[in-house]
Amino acid sequence: MTLLRLMKYSILSGTLLIAACGDAEDQSAEETAEEPTEDATAEVAEETSEDSGDMQAFGAEEWTQYRFNPEKNTVIDSGHEPLENMKFKTEDEVRATPVVADGKLFIGNHNSGDILAFDLESGDRMWEERAPNWIHSETIYHEGTVYVGYGNRHFQDDGVRGTGENGVMALDAEDGEIVWQFETDGEVMPTPAIHGDHLYITTGDRHLYKLTLDEGELAHQHELGSTISMSSPNIHEDTLYVGGSGPMPYTFYAYDLEQDELKWQTEFDEVVMGLDDVPPAVSEGTVVTTALVENEEGESEHEIYAMDIESGEILWEDNWGTGQLVQNNKSGAPMIYEGTVYVASPKTKTYYAYDLETGEQLWAYEDEAAKAPPVAKNGIVYFSNVEGRVVGMDAETGEPVKEKVLGGTLAPAGPIIVNDTLFVGSQDSYIYVVPLSDFADAKE
């Protein structure tokens, strides 16, 4: 047993709440938390270390891009038992995916710019640092260093996206000390990505930057010509894929990382928003993204596109129609699992499944608005929605089979699974940690 199952205790630091199964999930943070005692803290620390093995290896060894891999299905098995049901308290809204690597959890806060690291064995907050602007980016991890972008969505007078200070920073994963910082004219809300010895960032100033990992020095920059809002670059083999917005038309790019030059670009004349917000997914020679188009009545409709990774040719597409106006993160992000694309539309409030090769829609299920890419394991696809609920869908039939009610508006970056434990951030400031065994059967 990795963590002692305790009712209503909190770690002395006030950052970790361990909840029992059953009624505890329906209680508020105020109801489940009690004043910690030194005895309770010692008891938790003793039990968490018992039979835990080499806990510093819990999670990924490396986390080098948004949602860990090109498919965006973040499932990691490092040979450990699942963690117990718990939640980590942060300083502000969480809109990024929690990064679980080397026995630690790394996360950034959206509004405040706080960057935090937690030890998964003790539950303690290891360190806290602050970026000079919002953090929408994941805190990716490589060889003992954390890399994170910062910036906001507001526009400068010259049309550059991101006011105030913008850039990317590297921090020591053990103590949070800032190793280096690189400033940009526009925001770095997309998650950076690592390839070889370099860090790549896409920005609100319409550039792609290539930086050295060790010192953050500029090695190369390429003017894409499009604003990259939140479309985190996807690196597959030696190519980087990313979607951009204005100036019109919206354009999707493939960039050759070995030659430092554009490989191809596909323009979308019909797209009016969203392409620059969506982190694409790549698998089996296909890159998938979504965007919003405008119909003859002037209403926006949600569209999904699949492109050939070598040429940028559109292989298939589908239109989901119109729906409610979405304020932020207007276009859902796709995930690919065993030859199937899974994606949620916040506009139509529907979960979809598509055959990756043919583009055939396999099923659709209407629920609440969801913006995040889902995560899938053992034939179940877990979608998180804005109502604080995670729904497990049968991957083949599209029927709900599992569910868990958490709290707040769950982060638009979506859930992950590490050692049969689901992690997901929320705009209520918590990181929720739930073993898959704690999910209840879905109500009919």
PDB file of N, CA and C in Angstrom, residues 13-15 88-94 97-100 104-110 112-119 124-131 135 137-140 146 148 169 171-176 429-431:
ATOM      1  N   SER A  13       1.799  20.727   5.815  1.00  0.00           N
ATOM      2  CA  SER A  13       2.016  21.884   4.957  1.00  0.00           C
ATOM      3  C   SER A  13       0.710  22.490   4.461  1.00  0.00           C
ATOM      4  N   GLY A  14      -0.376  21.750   4.635  1.00  0.00           N
ATOM      5  CA  GLY A  14      -1.648  22.263   4.155  1.00  0.00           C
ATOM      6  C   GLY A  14      -1.823  22.092   2.668  1.00  0.00           C
ATOM      7  N   THR A  15      -0.977  21.283   2.042  1.00  0.00           N
ATOM      8  CA  THR A  15      -1.048  21.174   0.591  1.00  0.00           C
ATOM      9  C   THR A  15      -1.668  19.878   0.127  1.00  0.00           C
ATOM     10  N   PHE A  88      -4.081  18.017  -4.098  1.00  0.00           N
ATOM     11  CA  PHE A  88      -3.023  18.969  -3.778  1.00  0.00           C
ATOM     12  C   PHE A  88      -3.571  20.381  -3.933  1.00  0.00           C
ATOM     13  N   LYS A  89      -3.345  21.211  -2.937  1.00  0.00           N
ATOM     14  CA  LYS A  89      -3.787  22.603  -2.979  1.00  0.00           C
ATOM     15  C   LYS A  89      -2.697  23.470  -3.588  1.00  0.00           C
ATOM     16  N   THR A  90      -3.068  24.258  -4.601  1.00  0.00           N
ATOM     17  CA  THR A  90      -2.132  25.200  -5.193  1.00  0.00           C
ATOM     18  C   THR A  90      -2.582  26.622  -4.858  1.00  0.00           C
ATOM     19  N   GLU A  91      -1.977  27.626  -5.503  1.00  0.00           N
ATOM     20  CA  GLU A  91      -2.222  29.013  -5.136  1.00  0.00           C
ATOM     21  C   GLU A  91      -3.323  29.697  -5.939  1.00  0.00           C
ATOM     22  N   ASP A  92      -3.708  29.109  -7.091  1.00  0.00           N
ATOM     23  CA  ASP A  92      -4.667  29.791  -7.961  1.00  0.00           C
ATOM     24  C   ASP A  92      -5.229  28.775  -8.947  1.00  0.00           C
ATOM     25  N   GLU A  93      -5.904  29.269  -9.985  1.00  0.00           N
ATOM     26  CA  GLU A  93      -6.479  28.384 -10.988  1.00  0.00           C
ATOM     27  C   GLU A  93      -5.425  27.489 -11.624  1.00  0.00           C
ATOM     28  N   VAL A  94      -5.821  26.257 -11.913  1.00  0.00           N
ATOM     29  CA  VAL A  94      -4.973  25.327 -12.661  1.00  0.00           C
ATOM     30  C   VAL A  94      -5.632  25.085 -14.009  1.00  0.00           C
ATOM     31  N   THR A  97      -1.950  20.679 -17.619  1.00  0.00           N
ATOM     32  CA  THR A  97      -1.852  19.286 -17.203  1.00  0.00           C
ATOM     33  C   THR A  97      -0.798  19.150 -16.117  1.00  0.00           C
ATOM     34  N   PRO A  98      -1.105  18.458 -15.018  1.00  0.00           N
ATOM     35  CA  PRO A  98      -0.052  18.172 -14.037  1.00  0.00           C
ATOM     36  C   PRO A  98       1.034  17.305 -14.676  1.00  0.00           C
ATOM     37  N   VAL A  99       2.269  17.619 -14.406  1.00  0.00           N
ATOM     38  CA  VAL A  99       3.394  16.822 -14.902  1.00  0.00           C
ATOM     39  C   VAL A  99       3.896  15.958 -13.747  1.00  0.00           C
ATOM     40  N   VAL A 100       3.864  14.643 -13.947  1.00  0.00           N
ATOM     41  CA  VAL A 100       4.275  13.689 -12.911  1.00  0.00           C
ATOM     42  C   VAL A 100       5.530  12.991 -13.407  1.00  0.00           C
ATOM     43  N   LYS A 104       7.793  13.282  -8.497  1.00  0.00           N
ATOM     44  CA  LYS A 104       7.330  14.622  -8.158  1.00  0.00           C
ATOM     45  C   LYS A 104       6.143  15.019  -9.036  1.00  0.00           C
ATOM     46  N   LEU A 105       5.397  15.995  -8.567  1.00  0.00           N
ATOM     47  CA  LEU A 105       4.330  16.603  -9.349  1.00  0.00           C
ATOM     48  C   LEU A 105       4.659  18.073  -9.536  1.00  0.00           C
ATOM     49  N   PHE A 106       4.670  18.520 -10.791  1.00  0.00           N
ATOM     50  CA  PHE A 106       4.961  19.913 -11.121  1.00  0.00           C
ATOM     51  C   PHE A 106       3.718  20.547 -11.735  1.00  0.00           C
ATOM     52  N   ILE A 107       3.428  21.786 -11.342  1.00  0.00           N
ATOM     53  CA  ILE A 107       2.257  22.470 -11.871  1.00  0.00           C
ATOM     54  C   ILE A 107       2.464  23.975 -11.798  1.00  0.00           C
ATOM     55  N   GLY A 108       1.801  24.704 -12.710  1.00  0.00           N
ATOM     56  CA  GLY A 108       1.809  26.167 -12.675  1.00  0.00           C
ATOM     57  C   GLY A 108       0.403  26.700 -12.531  1.00  0.00           C
ATOM     58  N   ASN A 109       0.265  27.886 -11.972  1.00  0.00           N
ATOM     59  CA  ASN A 109      -1.041  28.522 -11.788  1.00  0.00           C
ATOM     60  C   ASN A 109      -1.302  29.565 -12.857  1.00  0.00           C
ATOM     61  N   HIS A 110      -2.531  29.596 -13.326  1.00  0.00           N
ATOM     62  CA  HIS A 110      -2.892  30.405 -14.485  1.00  0.00           C
ATOM     63  C   HIS A 110      -2.744  31.910 -14.231  1.00  0.00           C
ATOM     64  N   SER A 112      -1.870  33.690 -11.235  1.00  0.00           N
ATOM     65  CA  SER A 112      -0.826  34.189 -10.332  1.00  0.00           C
ATOM     66  C   SER A 112       0.586  33.942 -10.844  1.00  0.00           C
ATOM     67  N   GLY A 113       0.751  32.935 -11.726  1.00  0.00           N
ATOM     68  CA  GLY A 113       2.080  32.595 -12.214  1.00  0.00           C
ATOM     69  C   GLY A 113       2.900  31.761 -11.257  1.00  0.00           C
ATOM     70  N   ASP A 114       2.287  31.250 -10.192  1.00  0.00           N
ATOM     71  CA  ASP A 114       3.018  30.398  -9.262  1.00  0.00           C
ATOM     72  C   ASP A 114       3.408  29.087  -9.926  1.00  0.00           C
ATOM     73  N   ILE A 115       4.612  28.609  -9.621  1.00  0.00           N
ATOM     74  CA  ILE A 115       5.102  27.314 -10.086  1.00  0.00           C
ATOM     75  C   ILE A 115       5.412  26.499  -8.841  1.00  0.00           C
ATOM     76  N   LEU A 116       4.846  25.285  -8.760  1.00  0.00           N
ATOM     77  CA  LEU A 116       4.977  24.493  -7.545  1.00  0.00           C
ATOM     78  C   LEU A 116       5.453  23.085  -7.859  1.00  0.00           C
ATOM     79  N   ALA A 117       6.165  22.502  -6.898  1.00  0.00           N
ATOM     80  CA  ALA A 117       6.591  21.115  -6.986  1.00  0.00           C
ATOM     81  C   ALA A 117       6.199  20.409  -5.696  1.00  0.00           C
ATOM     82  N   PHE A 118       5.615  19.215  -5.823  1.00  0.00           N
ATOM     83  CA  PHE A 118       5.216  18.402  -4.680  1.00  0.00           C
ATOM     84  C   PHE A 118       5.948  17.069  -4.709  1.00  0.00           C
ATOM     85  N   ASP A 119       6.306  16.586  -3.557  1.00  0.00           N
ATOM     86  CA  ASP A 119       6.897  15.260  -3.431  1.00  0.00           C
ATOM     87  C   ASP A 119       5.755  14.254  -3.288  1.00  0.00           C
ATOM     88  N   ASP A 124       4.475  16.528   0.604  1.00  0.00           N
ATOM     89  CA  ASP A 124       4.923  17.880   0.942  1.00  0.00           C
ATOM     90  C   ASP A 124       5.121  18.738  -0.299  1.00  0.00           C
ATOM     91  N   ARG A 125       4.887  20.033  -0.124  1.00  0.00           N
ATOM     92  CA  ARG A 125       5.271  20.992  -1.142  1.00  0.00           C
ATOM     93  C   ARG A 125       6.785  21.182  -1.041  1.00  0.00           C
ATOM     94  N   MET A 126       7.501  20.876  -2.110  1.00  0.00           N
ATOM     95  CA  MET A 126       8.960  20.948  -2.107  1.00  0.00           C
ATOM     96  C   MET A 126       9.450  22.382  -2.266  1.00  0.00           C
ATOM     97  N   TRP A 127       8.840  23.099  -3.204  1.00  0.00           N
ATOM     98  CA  TRP A 127       9.259  24.476  -3.455  1.00  0.00           C
ATOM     99  C   TRP A 127       8.180  25.216  -4.230  1.00  0.00           C
ATOM    100  N   GLU A 128       8.335  26.530  -4.241  1.00  0.00           N
ATOM    101  CA  GLU A 128       7.424  27.397  -4.983  1.00  0.00           C
ATOM    102  C   GLU A 128       8.215  28.567  -5.555  1.00  0.00           C
ATOM    103  N   GLU A 129       7.973  28.862  -6.821  1.00  0.00           N
ATOM    104  CA  GLU A 129       8.575  30.006  -7.491  1.00  0.00           C
ATOM    105  C   GLU A 129       7.456  30.720  -8.232  1.00  0.00           C
ATOM    106  N   ARG A 130       7.720  31.873  -8.761  1.00  0.00           N
ATOM    107  CA  ARG A 130       6.678  32.618  -9.458  1.00  0.00           C
ATOM    108  C   ARG A 130       7.221  33.184 -10.766  1.00  0.00           C
ATOM    109  N   ALA A 131       6.455  32.958 -11.833  1.00  0.00           N
ATOM    110  CA  ALA A 131       6.746  33.570 -13.128  1.00  0.00           C
ATOM    111  C   ALA A 131       6.137  34.969 -13.156  1.00  0.00           C
ATOM    112  N   ILE A 135       0.557  31.365 -16.223  1.00  0.00           N
ATOM    113  CA  ILE A 135       1.093  30.090 -16.702  1.00  0.00           C
ATOM    114  C   ILE A 135      -0.061  29.234 -17.206  1.00  0.00           C
ATOM    115  N   SER A 137       1.040  27.041 -19.738  1.00  0.00           N
ATOM    116  CA  SER A 137       1.957  26.000 -20.194  1.00  0.00           C
ATOM    117  C   SER A 137       2.128  24.899 -19.147  1.00  0.00           C
ATOM    118  N   GLU A 138       2.382  23.680 -19.630  1.00  0.00           N
ATOM    119  CA  GLU A 138       2.830  22.620 -18.731  1.00  0.00           C
ATOM    120  C   GLU A 138       4.258  22.899 -18.281  1.00  0.00           C
ATOM    121  N   THR A 139       4.605  22.338 -17.129  1.00  0.00           N
ATOM    122  CA  THR A 139       5.965  22.434 -16.594  1.00  0.00           C
ATOM    123  C   THR A 139       6.723  21.170 -16.996  1.00  0.00           C
ATOM    124  N   ILE A 140       7.190  21.126 -18.237  1.00  0.00           N
ATOM    125  CA  ILE A 140       7.818  19.897 -18.736  1.00  0.00           C
ATOM    126  C   ILE A 140       9.144  19.636 -18.020  1.00  0.00           C
ATOM    127  N   VAL A 146      13.080  21.789 -14.969  1.00  0.00           N
ATOM    128  CA  VAL A 146      11.703  22.056 -15.367  1.00  0.00           C
ATOM    129  C   VAL A 146      11.694  23.276 -16.291  1.00  0.00           C
ATOM    130  N   VAL A 148       9.092  25.998 -18.421  1.00  0.00           N
ATOM    131  CA  VAL A 148       7.707  26.457 -18.463  1.00  0.00           C
ATOM    132  C   VAL A 148       7.621  27.822 -19.151  1.00  0.00           C
ATOM    133  N   MET A 169      11.102  29.967 -18.884  1.00  0.00           N
ATOM    134  CA  MET A 169      12.124  29.876 -17.853  1.00  0.00           C
ATOM    135  C   MET A 169      12.444  28.419 -17.548  1.00  0.00           C
ATOM    136  N   LEU A 171      13.962  25.898 -14.443  1.00  0.00           N
ATOM    137  CA  LEU A 171      14.147  25.865 -13.000  1.00  0.00           C
ATOM    138  C   LEU A 171      14.726  24.515 -12.579  1.00  0.00           C
ATOM    139  N   ASP A 172      15.528  24.537 -11.541  1.00  0.00           N
ATOM    140  CA  ASP A 172      16.052  23.311 -10.963  1.00  0.00           C
ATOM    141  C   ASP A 172      14.895  22.535 -10.336  1.00  0.00           C
ATOM    142  N   ALA A 173      14.734  21.269 -10.720  1.00  0.00           N
ATOM    143  CA  ALA A 173      13.583  20.491 -10.264  1.00  0.00           C
ATOM    144  C   ALA A 173      13.641  20.158  -8.776  1.00  0.00           C
ATOM    145  N   GLU A 174      14.822  20.211  -8.164  1.00  0.00           N
ATOM    146  CA  GLU A 174      14.946  19.853  -6.753  1.00  0.00           C
ATOM    147  C   GLU A 174      14.634  21.005  -5.816  1.00  0.00           C
ATOM    148  N   ASP A 175      15.021  22.230  -6.191  1.00  0.00           N
ATOM    149  CA  ASP A 175      14.836  23.348  -5.259  1.00  0.00           C
ATOM    150  C   ASP A 175      14.110  24.557  -5.865  1.00  0.00           C
ATOM    151  N   GLY A 176      13.782  24.500  -7.148  1.00  0.00           N
ATOM    152  CA  GLY A 176      13.049  25.584  -7.776  1.00  0.00           C
ATOM    153  C   GLY A 176      13.878  26.790  -8.156  1.00  0.00           C
ATOM    154  N   SER A 429      -8.351  25.462  -7.997  1.00  0.00           N
ATOM    155  CA  SER A 429      -6.976  25.524  -7.477  1.00  0.00           C
ATOM    156  C   SER A 429      -6.424  24.181  -7.015  1.00  0.00           C
ATOM    157  N   TYR A 430      -7.190  23.095  -7.128  1.00  0.00           N
ATOM    158  CA  TYR A 430      -6.712  21.791  -6.677  1.00  0.00           C
ATOM    159  C   TYR A 430      -6.223  20.926  -7.836  1.00  0.00           C
ATOM    160  N   ILE A 431      -5.277  20.031  -7.519  1.00  0.00           N
ATOM    161  CA  ILE A 431      -4.947  18.895  -8.375  1.00  0.00           C
ATOM    162  C   ILE A 431      -5.601  17.681  -7.741  1.00  0.00           C
TER     163      ILE A 431
END
